[in-house]
Short mmCIF file of C-alpha atoms and ligand atoms in Angstrom, two decimals:
data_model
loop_
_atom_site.label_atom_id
_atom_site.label_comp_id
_atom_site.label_asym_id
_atom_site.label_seq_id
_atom_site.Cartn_x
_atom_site.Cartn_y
_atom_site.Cartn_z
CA UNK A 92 -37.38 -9.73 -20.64
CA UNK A 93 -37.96 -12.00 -23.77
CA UNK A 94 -35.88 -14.71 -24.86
CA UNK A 95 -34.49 -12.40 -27.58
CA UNK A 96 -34.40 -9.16 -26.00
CA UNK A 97 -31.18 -8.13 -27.64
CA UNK A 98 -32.44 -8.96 -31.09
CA UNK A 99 -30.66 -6.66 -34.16
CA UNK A 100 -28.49 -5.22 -31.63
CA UNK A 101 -24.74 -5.07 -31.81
CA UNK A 102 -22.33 -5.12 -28.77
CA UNK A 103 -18.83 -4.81 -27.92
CA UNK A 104 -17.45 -6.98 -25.04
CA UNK A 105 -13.69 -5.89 -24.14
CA UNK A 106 -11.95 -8.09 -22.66
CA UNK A 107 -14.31 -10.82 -24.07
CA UNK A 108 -12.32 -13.63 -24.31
CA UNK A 109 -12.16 -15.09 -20.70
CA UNK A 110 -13.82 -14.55 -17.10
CA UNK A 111 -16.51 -12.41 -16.61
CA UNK A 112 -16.06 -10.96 -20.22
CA UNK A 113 -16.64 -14.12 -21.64
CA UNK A 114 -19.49 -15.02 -19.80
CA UNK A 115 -21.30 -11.33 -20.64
CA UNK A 116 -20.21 -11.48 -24.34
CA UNK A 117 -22.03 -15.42 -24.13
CA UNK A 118 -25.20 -14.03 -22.62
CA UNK A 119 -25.52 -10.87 -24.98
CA UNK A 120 -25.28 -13.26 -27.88
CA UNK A 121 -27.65 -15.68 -26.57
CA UNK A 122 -29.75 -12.21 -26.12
CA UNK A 123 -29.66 -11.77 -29.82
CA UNK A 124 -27.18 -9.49 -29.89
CA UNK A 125 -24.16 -9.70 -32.54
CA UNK A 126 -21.32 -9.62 -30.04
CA UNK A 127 -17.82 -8.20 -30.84
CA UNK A 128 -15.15 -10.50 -28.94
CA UNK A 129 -12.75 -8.04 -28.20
CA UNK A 130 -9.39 -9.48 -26.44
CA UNK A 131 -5.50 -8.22 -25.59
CA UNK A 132 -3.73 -11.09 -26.96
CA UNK A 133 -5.41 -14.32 -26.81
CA UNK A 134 -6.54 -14.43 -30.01
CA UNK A 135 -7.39 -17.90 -29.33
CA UNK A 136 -9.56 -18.14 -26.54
CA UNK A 137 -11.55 -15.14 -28.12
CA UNK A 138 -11.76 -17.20 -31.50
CA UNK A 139 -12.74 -19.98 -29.29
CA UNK A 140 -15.39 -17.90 -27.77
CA UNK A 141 -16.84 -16.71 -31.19
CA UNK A 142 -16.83 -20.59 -31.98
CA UNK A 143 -18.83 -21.19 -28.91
CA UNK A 144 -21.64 -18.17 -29.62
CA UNK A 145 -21.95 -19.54 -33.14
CA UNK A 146 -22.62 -22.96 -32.36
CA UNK A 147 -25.43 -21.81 -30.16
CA UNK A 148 -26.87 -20.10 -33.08
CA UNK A 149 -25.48 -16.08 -32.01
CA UNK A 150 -23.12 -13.85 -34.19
CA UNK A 151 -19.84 -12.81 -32.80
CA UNK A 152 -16.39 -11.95 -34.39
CA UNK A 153 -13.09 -11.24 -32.14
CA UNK A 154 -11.15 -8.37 -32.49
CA UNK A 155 -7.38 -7.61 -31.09
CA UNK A 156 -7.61 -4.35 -28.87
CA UNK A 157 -5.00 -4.30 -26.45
CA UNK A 158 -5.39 -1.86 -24.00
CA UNK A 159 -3.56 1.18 -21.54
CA UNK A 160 -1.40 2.61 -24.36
CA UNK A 161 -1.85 6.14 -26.15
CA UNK A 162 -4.23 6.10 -28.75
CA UNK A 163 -5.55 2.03 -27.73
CA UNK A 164 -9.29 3.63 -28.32
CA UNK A 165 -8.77 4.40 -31.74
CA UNK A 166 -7.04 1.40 -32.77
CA UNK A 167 -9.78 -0.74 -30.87
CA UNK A 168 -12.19 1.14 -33.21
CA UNK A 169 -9.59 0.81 -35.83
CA UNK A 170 -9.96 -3.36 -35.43
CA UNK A 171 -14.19 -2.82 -35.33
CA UNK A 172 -14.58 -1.74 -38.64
CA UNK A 173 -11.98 -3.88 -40.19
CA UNK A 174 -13.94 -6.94 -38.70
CA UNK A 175 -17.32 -6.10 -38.41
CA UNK A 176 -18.74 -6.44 -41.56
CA UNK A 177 -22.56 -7.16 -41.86
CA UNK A 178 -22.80 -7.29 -37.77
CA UNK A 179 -22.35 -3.45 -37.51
CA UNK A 180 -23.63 -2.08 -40.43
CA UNK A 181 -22.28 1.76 -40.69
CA UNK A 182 -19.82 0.82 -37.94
CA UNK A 183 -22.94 1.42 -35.42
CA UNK A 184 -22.80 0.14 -31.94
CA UNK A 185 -25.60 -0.54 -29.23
CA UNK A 186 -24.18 -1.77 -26.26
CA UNK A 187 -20.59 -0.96 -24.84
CA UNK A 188 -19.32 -3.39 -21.98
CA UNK A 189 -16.01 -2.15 -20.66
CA UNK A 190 -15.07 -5.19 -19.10
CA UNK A 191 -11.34 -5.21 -19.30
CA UNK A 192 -9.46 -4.55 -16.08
CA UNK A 193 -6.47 -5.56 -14.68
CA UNK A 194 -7.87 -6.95 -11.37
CA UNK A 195 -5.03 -6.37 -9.25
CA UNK A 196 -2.23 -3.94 -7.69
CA UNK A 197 0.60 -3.90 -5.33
CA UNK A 198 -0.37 -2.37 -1.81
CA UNK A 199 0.48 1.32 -1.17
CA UNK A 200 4.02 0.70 0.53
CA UNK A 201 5.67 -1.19 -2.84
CA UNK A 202 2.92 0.42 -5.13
CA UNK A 203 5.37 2.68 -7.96
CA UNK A 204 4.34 5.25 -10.60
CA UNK A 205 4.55 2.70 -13.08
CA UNK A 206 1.91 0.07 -11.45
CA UNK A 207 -0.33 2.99 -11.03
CA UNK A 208 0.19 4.46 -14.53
CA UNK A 209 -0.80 0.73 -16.05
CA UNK A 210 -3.49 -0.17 -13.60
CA UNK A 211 -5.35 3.44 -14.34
CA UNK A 212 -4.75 3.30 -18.26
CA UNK A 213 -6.43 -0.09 -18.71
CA UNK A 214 -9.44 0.07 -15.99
CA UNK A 215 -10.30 3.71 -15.98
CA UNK A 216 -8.36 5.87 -18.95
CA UNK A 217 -9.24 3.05 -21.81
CA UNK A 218 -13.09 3.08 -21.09
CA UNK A 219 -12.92 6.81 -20.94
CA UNK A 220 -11.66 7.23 -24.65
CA UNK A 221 -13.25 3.76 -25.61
CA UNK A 222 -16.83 5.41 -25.13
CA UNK A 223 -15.65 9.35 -26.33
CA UNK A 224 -14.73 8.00 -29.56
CA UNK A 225 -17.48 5.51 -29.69
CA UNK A 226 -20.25 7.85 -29.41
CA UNK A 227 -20.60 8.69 -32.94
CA UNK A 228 -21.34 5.43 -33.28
CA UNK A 229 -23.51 4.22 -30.29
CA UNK A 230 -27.01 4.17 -31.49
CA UNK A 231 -29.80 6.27 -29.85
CA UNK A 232 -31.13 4.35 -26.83
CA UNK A 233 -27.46 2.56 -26.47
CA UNK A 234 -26.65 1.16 -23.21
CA UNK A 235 -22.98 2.03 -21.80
CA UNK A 236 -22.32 -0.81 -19.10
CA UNK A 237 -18.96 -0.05 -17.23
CA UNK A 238 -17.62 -3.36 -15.03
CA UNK A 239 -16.42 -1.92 -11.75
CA UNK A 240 -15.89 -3.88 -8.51
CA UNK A 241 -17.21 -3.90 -4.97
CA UNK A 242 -13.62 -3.04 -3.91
CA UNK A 243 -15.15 0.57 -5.03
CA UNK A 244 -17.32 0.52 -1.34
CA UNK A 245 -15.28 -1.46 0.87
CA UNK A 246 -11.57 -0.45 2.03
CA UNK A 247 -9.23 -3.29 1.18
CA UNK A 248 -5.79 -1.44 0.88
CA UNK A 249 -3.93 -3.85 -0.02
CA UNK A 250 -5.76 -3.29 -3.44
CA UNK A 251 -5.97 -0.02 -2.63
CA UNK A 252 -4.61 1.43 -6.23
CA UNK A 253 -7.30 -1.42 -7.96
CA UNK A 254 -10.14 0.26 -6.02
CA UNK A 255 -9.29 3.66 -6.57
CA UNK A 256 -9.60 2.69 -10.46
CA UNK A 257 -13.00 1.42 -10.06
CA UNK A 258 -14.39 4.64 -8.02
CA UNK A 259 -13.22 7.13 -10.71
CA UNK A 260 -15.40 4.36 -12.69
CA UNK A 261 -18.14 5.20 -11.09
CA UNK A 262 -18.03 8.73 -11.29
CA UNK A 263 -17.55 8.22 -14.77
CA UNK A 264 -20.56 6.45 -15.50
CA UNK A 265 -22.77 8.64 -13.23
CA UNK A 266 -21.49 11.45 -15.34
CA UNK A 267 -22.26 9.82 -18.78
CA UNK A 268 -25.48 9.00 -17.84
CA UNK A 269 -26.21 12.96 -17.00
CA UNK A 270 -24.62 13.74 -20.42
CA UNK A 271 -25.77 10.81 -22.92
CA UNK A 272 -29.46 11.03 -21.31
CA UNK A 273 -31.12 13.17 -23.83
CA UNK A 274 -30.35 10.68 -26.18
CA UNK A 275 -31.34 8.17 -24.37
CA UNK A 276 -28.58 6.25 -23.66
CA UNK A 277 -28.27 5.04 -20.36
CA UNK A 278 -24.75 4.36 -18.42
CA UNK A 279 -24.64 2.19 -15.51
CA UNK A 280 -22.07 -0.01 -13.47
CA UNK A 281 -22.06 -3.37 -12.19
CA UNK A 282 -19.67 -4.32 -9.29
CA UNK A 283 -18.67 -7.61 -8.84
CA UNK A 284 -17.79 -9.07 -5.32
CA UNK A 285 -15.45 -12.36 -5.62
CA UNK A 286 -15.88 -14.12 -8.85
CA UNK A 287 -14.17 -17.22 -9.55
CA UNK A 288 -11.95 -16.19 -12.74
CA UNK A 289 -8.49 -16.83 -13.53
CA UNK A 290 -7.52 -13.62 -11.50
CA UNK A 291 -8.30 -15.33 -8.12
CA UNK A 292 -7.27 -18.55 -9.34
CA UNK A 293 -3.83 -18.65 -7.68
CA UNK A 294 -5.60 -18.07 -3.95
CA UNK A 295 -8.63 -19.24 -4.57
CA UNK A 296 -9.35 -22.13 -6.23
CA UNK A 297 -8.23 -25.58 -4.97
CA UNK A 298 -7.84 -23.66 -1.47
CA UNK A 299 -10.62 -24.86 0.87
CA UNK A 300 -10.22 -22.69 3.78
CA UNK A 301 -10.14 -19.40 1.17
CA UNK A 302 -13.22 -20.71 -0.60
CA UNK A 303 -14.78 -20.92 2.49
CA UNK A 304 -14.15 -17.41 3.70
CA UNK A 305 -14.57 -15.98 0.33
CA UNK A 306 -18.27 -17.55 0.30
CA UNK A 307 -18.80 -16.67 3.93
CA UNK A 308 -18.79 -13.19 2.92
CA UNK A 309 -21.46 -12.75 0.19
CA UNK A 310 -24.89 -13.29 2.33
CA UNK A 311 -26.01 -16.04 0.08
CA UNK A 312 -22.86 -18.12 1.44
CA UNK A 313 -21.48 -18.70 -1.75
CA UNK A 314 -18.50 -17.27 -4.23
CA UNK A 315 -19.69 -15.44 -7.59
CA UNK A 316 -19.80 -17.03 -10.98
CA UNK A 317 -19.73 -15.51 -14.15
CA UNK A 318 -23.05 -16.09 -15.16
CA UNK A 319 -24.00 -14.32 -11.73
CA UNK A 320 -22.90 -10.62 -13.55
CA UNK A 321 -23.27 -11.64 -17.17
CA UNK A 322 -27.34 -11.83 -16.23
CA UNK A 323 -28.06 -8.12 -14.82
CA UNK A 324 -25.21 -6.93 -17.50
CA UNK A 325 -28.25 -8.52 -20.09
CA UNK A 326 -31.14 -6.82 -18.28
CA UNK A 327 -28.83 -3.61 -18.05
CA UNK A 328 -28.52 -3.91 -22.04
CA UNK A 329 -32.48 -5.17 -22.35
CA UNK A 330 -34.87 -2.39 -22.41
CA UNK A 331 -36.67 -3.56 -19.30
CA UNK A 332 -33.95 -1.39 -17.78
CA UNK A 333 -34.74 1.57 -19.92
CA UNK A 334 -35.14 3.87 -16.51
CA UNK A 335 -31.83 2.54 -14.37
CA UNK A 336 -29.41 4.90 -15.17
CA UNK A 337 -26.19 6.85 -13.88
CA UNK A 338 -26.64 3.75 -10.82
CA UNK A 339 -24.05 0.53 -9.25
CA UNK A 340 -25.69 -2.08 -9.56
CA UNK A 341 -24.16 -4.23 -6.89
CA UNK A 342 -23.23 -7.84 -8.12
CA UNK A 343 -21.51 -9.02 -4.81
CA UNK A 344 -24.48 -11.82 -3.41
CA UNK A 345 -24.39 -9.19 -0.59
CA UNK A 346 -20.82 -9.12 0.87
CA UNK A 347 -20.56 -7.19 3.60
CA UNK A 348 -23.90 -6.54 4.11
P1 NAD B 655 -9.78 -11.83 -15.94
O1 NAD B 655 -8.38 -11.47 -15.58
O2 NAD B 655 -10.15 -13.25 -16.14
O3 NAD B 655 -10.23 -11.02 -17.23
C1 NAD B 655 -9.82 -9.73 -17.44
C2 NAD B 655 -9.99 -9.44 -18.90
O4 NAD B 655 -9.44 -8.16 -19.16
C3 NAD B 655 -9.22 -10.46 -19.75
O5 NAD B 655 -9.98 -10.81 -20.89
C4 NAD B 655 -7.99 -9.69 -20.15
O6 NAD B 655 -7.46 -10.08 -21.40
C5 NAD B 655 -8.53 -8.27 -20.21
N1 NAD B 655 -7.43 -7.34 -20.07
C6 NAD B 655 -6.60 -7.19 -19.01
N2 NAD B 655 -5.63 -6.30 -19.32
C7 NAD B 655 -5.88 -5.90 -20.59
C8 NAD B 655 -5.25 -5.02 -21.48
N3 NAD B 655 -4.13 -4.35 -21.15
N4 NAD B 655 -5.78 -4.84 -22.71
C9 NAD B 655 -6.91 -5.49 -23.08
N5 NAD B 655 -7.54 -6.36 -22.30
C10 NAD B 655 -7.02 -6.55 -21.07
O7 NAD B 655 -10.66 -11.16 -14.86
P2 NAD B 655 -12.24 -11.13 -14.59
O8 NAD B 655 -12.41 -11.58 -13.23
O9 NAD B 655 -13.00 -11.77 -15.68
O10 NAD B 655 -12.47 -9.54 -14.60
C11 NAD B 655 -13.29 -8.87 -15.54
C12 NAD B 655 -13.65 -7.52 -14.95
O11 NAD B 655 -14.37 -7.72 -13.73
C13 NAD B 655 -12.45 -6.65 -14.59
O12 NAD B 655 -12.72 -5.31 -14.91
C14 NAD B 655 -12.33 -6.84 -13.09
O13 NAD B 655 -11.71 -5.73 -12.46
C15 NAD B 655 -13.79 -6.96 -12.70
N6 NAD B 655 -14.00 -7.62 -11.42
C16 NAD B 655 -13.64 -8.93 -11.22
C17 NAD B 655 -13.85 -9.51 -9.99
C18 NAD B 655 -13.48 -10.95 -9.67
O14 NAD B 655 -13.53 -11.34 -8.49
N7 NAD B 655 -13.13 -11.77 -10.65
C19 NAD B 655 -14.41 -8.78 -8.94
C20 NAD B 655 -14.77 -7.46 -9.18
C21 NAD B 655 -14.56 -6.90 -10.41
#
């Protein structure tokens, strides 16, 4: 993969602005890419982010798409055009990076219709209409990169409504990748194990005997950084993974192995 590999490309990062997002929407833009910053209401930590790529020499702008309400896809597209400018000439696209997930839900017994109505409209019903009404747009050759999470493979039900999200995910992507192949766009996922964001903060971090059995459980005896899924989301987007498609790509330092 060369140092620019995502030169004259254009990407959208949602959920951008923090976390794993933030991390990706770094590395793409360090890639070459032009990287829209898309984020729910933090406008800013995601202007702070676009300050960060452009110091280091990459083009990003921020954009305010907050998701898991009717008709959030079209007014995330709505907020592209309006702010892309000379980074998406024609309003064309390259890489989509459905990032934005809400990384938690109440076990089954207190779980209500509500939690699962808002978990499933940001994680799996906002990608789905994200990507339908992007693919006018998405460039022959585009990449479709869908974050999804271990919790997909391994039965944790006390997340149990979270992990159901990121299976229908999956099945999503395999099935774009069957559909958008003949134009040779490829779909894939990438499932994190535990990273250290702000979403494990609260148990995690400053909690010695937690960060020890969260790092006992990846193989490499360590928790996940950001970095850790922002690098195979770049060689997903890089054309040196022109021929992985419709796959999980597991980013969990071999939990449970
Ligand atoms: P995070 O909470 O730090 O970031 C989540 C991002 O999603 C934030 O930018 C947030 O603004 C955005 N988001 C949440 N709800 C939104 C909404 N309604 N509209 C628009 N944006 C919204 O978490 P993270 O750890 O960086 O997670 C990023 C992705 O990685 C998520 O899809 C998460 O499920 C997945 N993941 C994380 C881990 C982990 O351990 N951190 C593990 C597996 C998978």
């Amino acid at each position: 993969m060369g140092a620019r590999a995502l030169e004259g490309k254009t990407a959208l990062v949602t959920g951008g602005s923090r976390g794993i997002g933030r991390a990706i929407a770094q590395r793409l833009a360090r890639d070459g890419a032009a990287v829209a910053v898309a984020y729910a209401r933090n406008e800013a930590a995601a202007e702070e982010v676009v300050e960060r790529i452009r110091k280091d020499g990459g083009r990003a702008f921020a954009l305010r798409a907050e998701l898991g309400r009717h008709g959030d896809a079209a007014r995330l597209w709505a907020a592209f055009d309006a702010h892309a400018g000379e980074y998406a000439p024609g309003g064309a696209v390259d890489i989509i990076v459905n990032n934005a997930g809400i990384g938690r839900s109440p076990d089954l017994s207190s779980l209500t219709e509500d939690d699962f109505d808002e978990v499933f409209a940001v994680n799996v019903r906002a990608p789905f209409f994200i990507v339908q009404q992007g693919l006018k747009r998405l460039r022959d050759g585009g990449r479709i990169i869908n974050i999804s999470s271990g919790a997909a493979r391994i039965a944790l039900p006390e997340i149990m409504a979270y992990g159901s999200t990121k299976g229908a995910l999956d099945t999503f992507t395999l099935n774009l990748a069957k559909e958008l192949g003949p134009r040779g766009i490829t779909a894939n996922s990438v499932a994190p194990g535990i990273i250290d964001t702000d979403v494990n903060a609260g148990w995690l971090r400053g909690n010695p005997q937690a960060e020890a059995q969260a790092a006992a459980l990846s193989a490499l005896g360590r928790i996940g950084r950001t970095e850790d899924v922002a690098d195979i989301v770049a060689f997903l987007a890089s054309d040196d993974a022109r021929w992985v498609t419709g796959q999980v790509i597991d980013a969990t330092g071999g939990s449970g192995l």
